[in-house]
PDB file of C-alpha atoms and ligand atoms in Angstrom:
ATOM      1  CA  MET A   1      35.357  30.797 -88.401  1.00  0.00           C
ATOM      2  CA  THR A   2      35.653  27.872 -85.988  1.00  0.00           C
ATOM      3  CA  ALA A   3      33.576  24.837 -86.989  1.00  0.00           C
ATOM      4  CA  GLN A   4      31.094  23.964 -84.253  1.00  0.00           C
ATOM      5  CA  LEU A   5      31.108  20.294 -83.360  1.00  0.00           C
ATOM      6  CA  ASN A   6      27.842  18.435 -82.888  1.00  0.00           C
ATOM      7  CA  ALA A   7      26.983  18.340 -79.164  1.00  0.00           C
ATOM      8  CA  ARG A   8      24.648  15.405 -79.904  1.00  0.00           C
ATOM      9  CA  GLY A   9      27.303  13.473 -81.851  1.00  0.00           C
ATOM     10  CA  ASP A  10      28.414  10.089 -80.526  1.00  0.00           C
ATOM     11  CA  VAL A  11      31.984  10.066 -81.890  1.00  0.00           C
ATOM     12  CA  ALA A  12      35.361  11.185 -80.522  1.00  0.00           C
ATOM     13  CA  VAL A  13      38.186  11.372 -83.066  1.00  0.00           C
ATOM     14  CA  LEU A  14      41.773  11.046 -81.841  1.00  0.00           C
ATOM     15  CA  VAL A  15      44.325  12.687 -84.138  1.00  0.00           C
ATOM     16  CA  PRO A  16      47.908  11.634 -83.349  1.00  0.00           C
ATOM     17  CA  ALA A  17      50.238  14.415 -84.511  1.00  0.00           C
ATOM     18  CA  ALA A  18      53.229  13.939 -82.210  1.00  0.00           C
ATOM     19  CA  GLY A  19      55.571  12.174 -84.643  1.00  0.00           C
ATOM     20  CA  SER A  20      58.692  13.804 -86.048  1.00  0.00           C
ATOM     21  CA  GLY A  21      58.376  12.759 -89.668  1.00  0.00           C
ATOM     22  CA  VAL A  22      61.838  11.235 -90.135  1.00  0.00           C
ATOM     23  CA  ARG A  23      60.897   9.693 -93.508  1.00  0.00           C
ATOM     24  CA  LEU A  24      59.770  13.076 -94.847  1.00  0.00           C
ATOM     25  CA  GLY A  25      63.282  14.457 -94.261  1.00  0.00           C
ATOM     26  CA  PRO A  26      64.683  17.209 -92.009  1.00  0.00           C
ATOM     27  CA  GLY A  27      62.343  19.985 -90.861  1.00  0.00           C
ATOM     28  CA  ALA A  28      59.514  20.723 -88.451  1.00  0.00           C
ATOM     29  CA  PRO A  29      57.426  17.892 -86.921  1.00  0.00           C
ATOM     30  CA  LYS A  30      55.531  16.321 -89.840  1.00  0.00           C
ATOM     31  CA  ALA A  31      52.052  17.402 -88.738  1.00  0.00           C
ATOM     32  CA  LEU A  32      53.211  21.029 -88.834  1.00  0.00           C
ATOM     33  CA  ARG A  33      54.760  20.880 -92.323  1.00  0.00           C
ATOM     34  CA  LEU A  34      52.929  22.857 -94.970  1.00  0.00           C
ATOM     35  CA  LEU A  35      50.749  21.537 -97.757  1.00  0.00           C
ATOM     36  CA  ALA A  36      49.426  24.309-100.018  1.00  0.00           C
ATOM     37  CA  GLY A  37      50.389  26.847 -97.344  1.00  0.00           C
ATOM     38  CA  GLU A  38      48.717  25.159 -94.375  1.00  0.00           C
ATOM     39  CA  PRO A  39      50.044  22.608 -91.854  1.00  0.00           C
ATOM     40  CA  LEU A  40      49.009  18.996 -92.499  1.00  0.00           C
ATOM     41  CA  LEU A  41      47.318  18.980 -89.088  1.00  0.00           C
ATOM     42  CA  VAL A  42      45.043  21.890 -90.064  1.00  0.00           C
ATOM     43  CA  HIS A  43      43.972  20.056 -93.226  1.00  0.00           C
ATOM     44  CA  ALA A  44      43.278  16.906 -91.197  1.00  0.00           C
ATOM     45  CA  VAL A  45      41.338  18.560 -88.351  1.00  0.00           C
ATOM     46  CA  ARG A  46      39.235  20.701 -90.709  1.00  0.00           C
ATOM     47  CA  ARG A  47      38.024  17.581 -92.518  1.00  0.00           C
ATOM     48  CA  VAL A  48      37.339  15.649 -89.303  1.00  0.00           C
ATOM     49  CA  ALA A  49      35.393  18.612 -87.882  1.00  0.00           C
ATOM     50  CA  ALA A  50      33.179  18.622 -90.985  1.00  0.00           C
ATOM     51  CA  ALA A  51      31.876  15.101 -90.214  1.00  0.00           C
ATOM     52  CA  PRO A  52      28.410  15.526 -88.640  1.00  0.00           C
ATOM     53  CA  SER A  53      28.697  12.734 -85.994  1.00  0.00           C
ATOM     54  CA  VAL A  54      31.841  14.146 -84.406  1.00  0.00           C
ATOM     55  CA  ARG A  55      31.304  15.434 -80.874  1.00  0.00           C
ATOM     56  CA  MET A  56      34.926  15.800 -79.799  1.00  0.00           C
ATOM     57  CA  ILE A  57      38.400  15.959 -81.363  1.00  0.00           C
ATOM     58  CA  VAL A  58      41.557  15.209 -79.376  1.00  0.00           C
ATOM     59  CA  VAL A  59      45.010  15.950 -80.819  1.00  0.00           C
ATOM     60  CA  ALA A  60      48.367  14.638 -79.549  1.00  0.00           C
ATOM     61  CA  ALA A  61      51.095  17.195 -80.258  1.00  0.00           C
ATOM     62  CA  PRO A  62      54.866  16.980 -79.740  1.00  0.00           C
ATOM     63  CA  ALA A  63      55.412  17.940 -76.062  1.00  0.00           C
ATOM     64  CA  ALA A  64      57.225  21.162 -76.995  1.00  0.00           C
ATOM     65  CA  GLU A  65      54.448  22.228 -79.372  1.00  0.00           C
ATOM     66  CA  VAL A  66      51.295  21.753 -77.263  1.00  0.00           C
ATOM     67  CA  ASP A  67      50.602  25.476 -76.789  1.00  0.00           C
ATOM     68  CA  ALA A  68      51.486  26.316 -80.392  1.00  0.00           C
ATOM     69  CA  VAL A  69      49.157  23.575 -81.685  1.00  0.00           C
ATOM     70  CA  ARG A  70      46.332  24.811 -79.440  1.00  0.00           C
ATOM     71  CA  GLU A  71      46.715  28.295 -80.963  1.00  0.00           C
ATOM     72  CA  LEU A  72      47.044  26.922 -84.486  1.00  0.00           C
ATOM     73  CA  LEU A  73      43.803  24.940 -84.236  1.00  0.00           C
ATOM     74  CA  ALA A  74      41.708  27.480 -82.298  1.00  0.00           C
ATOM     75  CA  PRO A  75      40.353  29.082 -85.490  1.00  0.00           C
ATOM     76  CA  VAL A  76      39.793  25.678 -87.153  1.00  0.00           C
ATOM     77  CA  ALA A  77      37.705  23.680 -84.646  1.00  0.00           C
ATOM     78  CA  PRO A  78      37.255  23.169 -80.900  1.00  0.00           C
ATOM     79  CA  VAL A  79      39.918  20.577 -79.964  1.00  0.00           C
ATOM     80  CA  VAL A  80      41.538  19.167 -76.840  1.00  0.00           C
ATOM     81  CA  VAL A  81      45.332  19.101 -77.232  1.00  0.00           C
ATOM     82  CA  VAL A  82      47.491  16.749 -75.141  1.00  0.00           C
ATOM     83  CA  ALA A  83      51.204  15.949 -75.215  1.00  0.00           C
ATOM     84  CA  GLY A  84      52.005  12.833 -77.252  1.00  0.00           C
ATOM     85  CA  GLY A  85      54.341  10.009 -76.246  1.00  0.00           C
ATOM     86  CA  ALA A  86      57.429   8.265 -77.598  1.00  0.00           C
ATOM     87  CA  GLU A  87      55.464   5.853 -79.816  1.00  0.00           C
ATOM     88  CA  ARG A  88      52.197   6.414 -81.665  1.00  0.00           C
ATOM     89  CA  GLN A  89      50.521   3.950 -79.309  1.00  0.00           C
ATOM     90  CA  ASP A  90      51.576   6.124 -76.319  1.00  0.00           C
ATOM     91  CA  SER A  91      50.120   9.179 -78.040  1.00  0.00           C
ATOM     92  CA  VAL A  92      46.839   7.317 -78.617  1.00  0.00           C
ATOM     93  CA  ALA A  93      46.701   6.251 -74.955  1.00  0.00           C
ATOM     94  CA  ALA A  94      47.198   9.877 -73.834  1.00  0.00           C
ATOM     95  CA  MET A  95      44.347  11.043 -76.082  1.00  0.00           C
ATOM     96  CA  LEU A  96      42.034   8.201 -75.080  1.00  0.00           C
ATOM     97  CA  ALA A  97      42.401   9.252 -71.444  1.00  0.00           C
ATOM     98  CA  ALA A  98      40.823  12.597 -72.387  1.00  0.00           C
ATOM     99  CA  VAL A  99      37.619  11.049 -73.807  1.00  0.00           C
ATOM    100  CA  PRO A 100      34.655  10.742 -71.398  1.00  0.00           C
ATOM    101  CA  THR A 101      33.036   7.276 -71.205  1.00  0.00           C
ATOM    102  CA  THR A 102      29.748   8.872 -72.322  1.00  0.00           C
ATOM    103  CA  VAL A 103      31.150   9.076 -75.882  1.00  0.00           C
ATOM    104  CA  GLY A 104      30.364   5.635 -77.304  1.00  0.00           C
ATOM    105  CA  ILE A 105      32.496   5.539 -80.472  1.00  0.00           C
ATOM    106  CA  VAL A 106      36.190   6.381 -80.741  1.00  0.00           C
ATOM    107  CA  LEU A 107      37.980   6.810 -84.065  1.00  0.00           C
ATOM    108  CA  VAL A 108      41.773   6.794 -84.232  1.00  0.00           C
ATOM    109  CA  HIS A 109      43.189   8.761 -87.145  1.00  0.00           C
ATOM    110  CA  ASP A 110      46.584  10.082 -88.365  1.00  0.00           C
ATOM    111  CA  ALA A 111      47.373  13.763 -88.867  1.00  0.00           C
ATOM    112  CA  ALA A 112      49.531  12.475 -91.731  1.00  0.00           C
ATOM    113  CA  ARG A 113      46.354  11.364 -93.593  1.00  0.00           C
ATOM    114  CA  ALA A 114      45.601  15.039 -93.974  1.00  0.00           C
ATOM    115  CA  LEU A 115      43.204  14.813 -96.940  1.00  0.00           C
ATOM    116  CA  THR A 116      40.895  12.134 -95.521  1.00  0.00           C
ATOM    117  CA  PRO A 117      37.349  13.175 -96.515  1.00  0.00           C
ATOM    118  CA  PRO A 118      34.649  13.710 -93.859  1.00  0.00           C
ATOM    119  CA  GLU A 119      32.602  11.025 -95.640  1.00  0.00           C
ATOM    120  CA  LEU A 120      35.161   8.371 -94.646  1.00  0.00           C
ATOM    121  CA  VAL A 121      34.963   9.481 -90.999  1.00  0.00           C
ATOM    122  CA  GLU A 122      31.186   9.089 -91.243  1.00  0.00           C
ATOM    123  CA  SER A 123      31.237   5.677 -92.929  1.00  0.00           C
ATOM    124  CA  VAL A 124      33.647   4.200 -90.357  1.00  0.00           C
ATOM    125  CA  ALA A 125      31.584   5.634 -87.480  1.00  0.00           C
ATOM    126  CA  ALA A 126      28.358   4.337 -89.050  1.00  0.00           C
ATOM    127  CA  ALA A 127      29.754   0.792 -89.287  1.00  0.00           C
ATOM    128  CA  VAL A 128      30.596   0.859 -85.555  1.00  0.00           C
ATOM    129  CA  ARG A 129      27.165   2.314 -84.754  1.00  0.00           C
ATOM    130  CA  ASP A 130      25.569  -0.484 -86.792  1.00  0.00           C
ATOM    131  CA  GLY A 131      27.135  -3.107 -84.531  1.00  0.00           C
ATOM    132  CA  SER A 132      30.759  -3.788 -85.525  1.00  0.00           C
ATOM    133  CA  PRO A 133      33.035  -3.353 -82.498  1.00  0.00           C
ATOM    134  CA  ALA A 134      36.086  -2.553 -84.653  1.00  0.00           C
ATOM    135  CA  VAL A 135      36.186  -1.164 -88.207  1.00  0.00           C
ATOM    136  CA  ILE A 136      39.049  -0.339 -90.575  1.00  0.00           C
ATOM    137  CA  PRO A 137      38.985   1.437 -93.961  1.00  0.00           C
ATOM    138  CA  VAL A 138      40.924  -0.531 -96.590  1.00  0.00           C
ATOM    139  CA  LEU A 139      41.964  -0.483-100.233  1.00  0.00           C
ATOM    140  CA  PRO A 140      42.839  -3.442-102.455  1.00  0.00           C
ATOM    141  CA  VAL A 141      46.558  -4.144-102.924  1.00  0.00           C
ATOM    142  CA  VAL A 142      47.551  -3.242-106.488  1.00  0.00           C
ATOM    143  CA  ASP A 143      51.104  -4.593-106.716  1.00  0.00           C
ATOM    144  CA  THR A 144      52.092  -8.242-106.867  1.00  0.00           C
ATOM    145  CA  VAL A 145      53.442  -9.174-103.428  1.00  0.00           C
ATOM    146  CA  LYS A 146      56.310 -11.645-102.931  1.00  0.00           C
ATOM    147  CA  GLU A 147      57.602 -13.255 -99.780  1.00  0.00           C
ATOM    148  CA  VAL A 148      61.405 -13.199 -99.725  1.00  0.00           C
ATOM    149  CA  GLY A 149      64.045 -14.983 -97.665  1.00  0.00           C
ATOM    150  CA  PRO A 150      67.769 -14.521 -97.024  1.00  0.00           C
ATOM    151  CA  GLY A 151      69.669 -12.917 -99.919  1.00  0.00           C
ATOM    152  CA  GLU A 152      66.419 -11.422-101.276  1.00  0.00           C
ATOM    153  CA  THR A 153      65.523 -14.813-102.740  1.00  0.00           C
ATOM    154  CA  VAL A 154      61.849 -15.173-103.570  1.00  0.00           C
ATOM    155  CA  LEU A 155      60.103 -17.819-101.473  1.00  0.00           C
ATOM    156  CA  GLY A 156      56.710 -17.412-103.075  1.00  0.00           C
ATOM    157  CA  THR A 157      53.972 -15.165-104.411  1.00  0.00           C
ATOM    158  CA  VAL A 158      51.292 -14.090-101.946  1.00  0.00           C
ATOM    159  CA  ASP A 159      47.655 -14.336-103.074  1.00  0.00           C
ATOM    160  CA  ARG A 160      46.859 -10.632-103.497  1.00  0.00           C
ATOM    161  CA  SER A 161      43.089 -11.149-103.467  1.00  0.00           C
ATOM    162  CA  VAL A 162      43.128 -11.767 -99.708  1.00  0.00           C
ATOM    163  CA  LEU A 163      45.310  -8.726 -98.904  1.00  0.00           C
ATOM    164  CA  ARG A 164      44.203  -5.183 -98.056  1.00  0.00           C
ATOM    165  CA  SER A 165      46.062  -1.898 -97.454  1.00  0.00           C
ATOM    166  CA  VAL A 166      44.816  -0.381 -94.219  1.00  0.00           C
ATOM    167  CA  GLN A 167      44.094   3.303 -93.633  1.00  0.00           C
ATOM    168  CA  THR A 168      42.666   5.455 -90.860  1.00  0.00           C
ATOM    169  CA  PRO A 169      40.383   6.519 -89.255  1.00  0.00           C
ATOM    170  CA  GLN A 170      39.941   3.165 -87.552  1.00  0.00           C
ATOM    171  CA  GLY A 171      36.748   3.012 -85.501  1.00  0.00           C
ATOM    172  CA  PHE A 172      35.996   1.231 -82.253  1.00  0.00           C
ATOM    173  CA  ARG A 173      33.401   0.891 -79.586  1.00  0.00           C
ATOM    174  CA  HIS A 174      34.909   2.964 -76.795  1.00  0.00           C
ATOM    175  CA  ASP A 175      35.020   0.036 -74.339  1.00  0.00           C
ATOM    176  CA  VAL A 176      36.732  -2.230 -76.911  1.00  0.00           C
ATOM    177  CA  LEU A 177      39.566   0.236 -77.589  1.00  0.00           C
ATOM    178  CA  ALA A 178      39.979   0.992 -73.882  1.00  0.00           C
ATOM    179  CA  ALA A 179      40.226  -2.732 -73.083  1.00  0.00           C
ATOM    180  CA  ALA A 180      42.882  -3.241 -75.795  1.00  0.00           C
ATOM    181  CA  HIS A 181      44.964  -0.420 -74.314  1.00  0.00           C
ATOM    182  CA  ARG A 182      44.540  -1.777 -70.770  1.00  0.00           C
ATOM    183  CA  ALA A 183      45.803  -5.150 -71.997  1.00  0.00           C
ATOM    184  CA  GLY A 184      49.222  -3.475 -72.373  1.00  0.00           C
ATOM    185  CA  LEU A 185      50.161  -5.228 -75.578  1.00  0.00           C
ATOM    186  CA  ASP A 186      53.470  -4.846 -77.395  1.00  0.00           C
ATOM    187  CA  ALA A 187      54.013  -2.074 -79.908  1.00  0.00           C
ATOM    188  CA  HIS A 188      51.632  -2.045 -82.882  1.00  0.00           C
ATOM    189  CA  THR A 189      51.554   0.321 -85.824  1.00  0.00           C
ATOM    190  CA  ASP A 190      47.772   0.348 -85.879  1.00  0.00           C
ATOM    191  CA  ASP A 191      45.071   0.249 -83.272  1.00  0.00           C
ATOM    192  CA  ALA A 192      43.082  -2.520 -84.917  1.00  0.00           C
ATOM    193  CA  GLY A 193      46.175  -4.720 -84.497  1.00  0.00           C
ATOM    194  CA  MET A 194      45.859  -4.333 -80.731  1.00  0.00           C
ATOM    195  CA  VAL A 195      42.135  -5.047 -80.825  1.00  0.00           C
ATOM    196  CA  GLU A 196      42.671  -8.167 -82.992  1.00  0.00           C
ATOM    197  CA  LYS A 197      44.959  -9.557 -80.291  1.00  0.00           C
ATOM    198  CA  THR A 198      42.109  -9.310 -77.756  1.00  0.00           C
ATOM    199  CA  GLY A 199      40.027 -11.628 -79.985  1.00  0.00           C
ATOM    200  CA  THR A 200      37.540  -8.979 -81.098  1.00  0.00           C
ATOM    201  CA  PRO A 201      36.490  -9.263 -84.769  1.00  0.00           C
ATOM    202  CA  VAL A 202      37.629  -6.388 -86.991  1.00  0.00           C
ATOM    203  CA  VAL A 203      35.702  -5.645 -90.187  1.00  0.00           C
ATOM    204  CA  CYS A 204      36.703  -3.686 -93.292  1.00  0.00           C
ATOM    205  CA  VAL A 205      34.869  -0.867 -95.085  1.00  0.00           C
ATOM    206  CA  PRO A 206      35.992   0.759 -98.346  1.00  0.00           C
ATOM    207  CA  GLY A 207      38.780   3.309 -97.847  1.00  0.00           C
ATOM    208  CA  SER A 208      39.611   6.377 -99.944  1.00  0.00           C
ATOM    209  CA  GLU A 209      42.546   7.301-102.196  1.00  0.00           C
ATOM    210  CA  PHE A 210      42.409  10.717-100.512  1.00  0.00           C
ATOM    211  CA  ALA A 211      43.256   9.096 -97.155  1.00  0.00           C
ATOM    212  CA  LEU A 212      46.831   8.335 -98.249  1.00  0.00           C
ATOM    213  CA  LYS A 213      49.419   8.705 -95.478  1.00  0.00           C
ATOM    214  CA  ILE A 214      51.886  11.464 -96.251  1.00  0.00           C
ATOM    215  CA  THR A 215      55.117   9.675 -95.385  1.00  0.00           C
ATOM    216  CA  ARG A 216      57.826  10.423 -97.981  1.00  0.00           C
ATOM    217  CA  PRO A 217      58.534  13.625 -99.986  1.00  0.00           C
ATOM    218  CA  LEU A 218      56.739  12.178-103.042  1.00  0.00           C
ATOM    219  CA  ASP A 219      53.543  11.887-100.992  1.00  0.00           C
ATOM    220  CA  LEU A 220      53.507  15.682-100.536  1.00  0.00           C
ATOM    221  CA  VAL A 221      53.597  16.101-104.316  1.00  0.00           C
ATOM    222  CA  ILE A 222      50.745  13.599-104.708  1.00  0.00           C
ATOM    223  CA  ALA A 223      48.746  15.332-101.950  1.00  0.00           C
ATOM    224  CA  GLU A 224      49.130  18.714-103.683  1.00  0.00           C
ATOM    225  CA  ALA A 225      47.790  17.181-106.880  1.00  0.00           C
ATOM    226  CA  LEU A 226      44.882  15.587-104.987  1.00  0.00           C
ATOM    227  CA  LEU A 227      43.985  18.966-103.453  1.00  0.00           C
ATOM    228  CA  ARG A 228      43.455  20.306-106.959  1.00  0.00           C
ATOM    229  CA  VAL A 229      40.877  17.635-107.768  1.00  0.00           C
ATOM    230  CA  ALA A 230      39.258  17.379-104.293  1.00  0.00           C
TER     231      ALA A 230
HETATM  232  N1  CTP B 301      52.545   9.888 -84.148  1.00  0.00           N
HETATM  233  C1  CTP B 301      52.295  10.305 -82.837  1.00  0.00           C
HETATM  234  N2  CTP B 301      53.177  10.006 -81.833  1.00  0.00           N
HETATM  235  C2  CTP B 301      54.309   9.306 -82.099  1.00  0.00           C
HETATM  236  C3  CTP B 301      54.578   8.854 -83.431  1.00  0.00           C
HETATM  237  C4  CTP B 301      53.653   9.161 -84.441  1.00  0.00           C
HETATM  238  O1  CTP B 301      51.288  10.966 -82.576  1.00  0.00           O
HETATM  239  N3  CTP B 301      55.147   9.067 -81.103  1.00  0.00           N
HETATM  240  C5  CTP B 301      51.595  10.240 -85.218  1.00  0.00           C
HETATM  241  C6  CTP B 301      52.242  11.039 -86.355  1.00  0.00           C
HETATM  242  O2  CTP B 301      52.292  12.417 -86.028  1.00  0.00           O
HETATM  243  C7  CTP B 301      51.351  10.723 -87.538  1.00  0.00           C
HETATM  244  C8  CTP B 301      50.744   9.349 -87.203  1.00  0.00           C
HETATM  245  O3  CTP B 301      51.082   9.084 -85.834  1.00  0.00           O
HETATM  246  O4  CTP B 301      50.298  11.653 -87.707  1.00  0.00           O
HETATM  247  C9  CTP B 301      51.290   8.265 -88.123  1.00  0.00           C
HETATM  248  O5  CTP B 301      52.688   8.117 -87.935  1.00  0.00           O
HETATM  249  P1  CTP B 301      53.794   8.285 -89.080  1.00  0.00           P
HETATM  250  O6  CTP B 301      53.151   8.511 -90.386  1.00  0.00           O
HETATM  251  O7  CTP B 301      54.780   7.191 -88.888  1.00  0.00           O
HETATM  252  O8  CTP B 301      54.432   9.714 -88.683  1.00  0.00           O
HETATM  253  P2  CTP B 301      55.841  10.028 -88.031  1.00  0.00           P
HETATM  254  O9  CTP B 301      56.127   9.053 -86.930  1.00  0.00           O
HETATM  255  O10 CTP B 301      55.841  11.474 -87.712  1.00  0.00           O
HETATM  256  O11 CTP B 301      56.812   9.790 -89.280  1.00  0.00           O
HETATM  257  P3  CTP B 301      58.169   8.912 -89.330  1.00  0.00           P
HETATM  258  O12 CTP B 301      57.785   7.519 -88.904  1.00  0.00           O
HETATM  259  O13 CTP B 301      58.616   9.024 -90.747  1.00  0.00           O
HETATM  260  O14 CTP B 301      59.121   9.586 -88.352  1.00  0.00           O
HETATM  261 MG1   MG B 302      56.339   6.900 -87.393  1.00  0.00          MG
END
């Protein structure tokens, strides 16, 4: 049964799924690879659709897969599917163009963070609703981090207590994200990075171990284990 989205919700969630997944190894585009028998994108969209504030979901698919992705997601949730671009940032811009200005909060996610719980979508959206123009979910850094120079020589040890690992969904006031994209900044791997450059404060909320980004083959093994305890 297709999940109905909340017509009174104030959140659009953009789900970039147009990458190829080079680091996962040869095969289908990453978002379409299977985890416990279902494509990563289906896992991701099902969880986003279960978040009560979500009014609209937009997916960026590889250009050759737009129709197939529309069919794949039809039984999962009502979604708008657009063709993605060469870089993630281009895919996000294409999705943002599909969101009406009447939707006040925009979250930018990753299909690769397929097991992100609906509760994290809600907590990021709530922080934006409560007045933060830009919000990112983060986890503490567990490893010791070194700065290295030429020849892999250690230059120093970074103070871990001031570092955070950043996840998605990242949440923004719609006008703030739109302005960052209009500013036409250089390539960034995350959307908050673009917003930071415009001088807007970005605040952190607690992330989730379940929001790990499936990047390398080992991450698929970890994700399968997480599904068993979810
Ligand atoms: N993505 C996208 N459009 C691109 C590149 C990436 O929509 N041009 C999406 C991916 O599908 C993924 C998310 O952005 O859901 C995060 O990117 P990443 O984990 O780097 O995925 P890939 O780019 O597919 O993987 P890789 O970098 O290993 O090729
Ligand atoms: Mg990539």
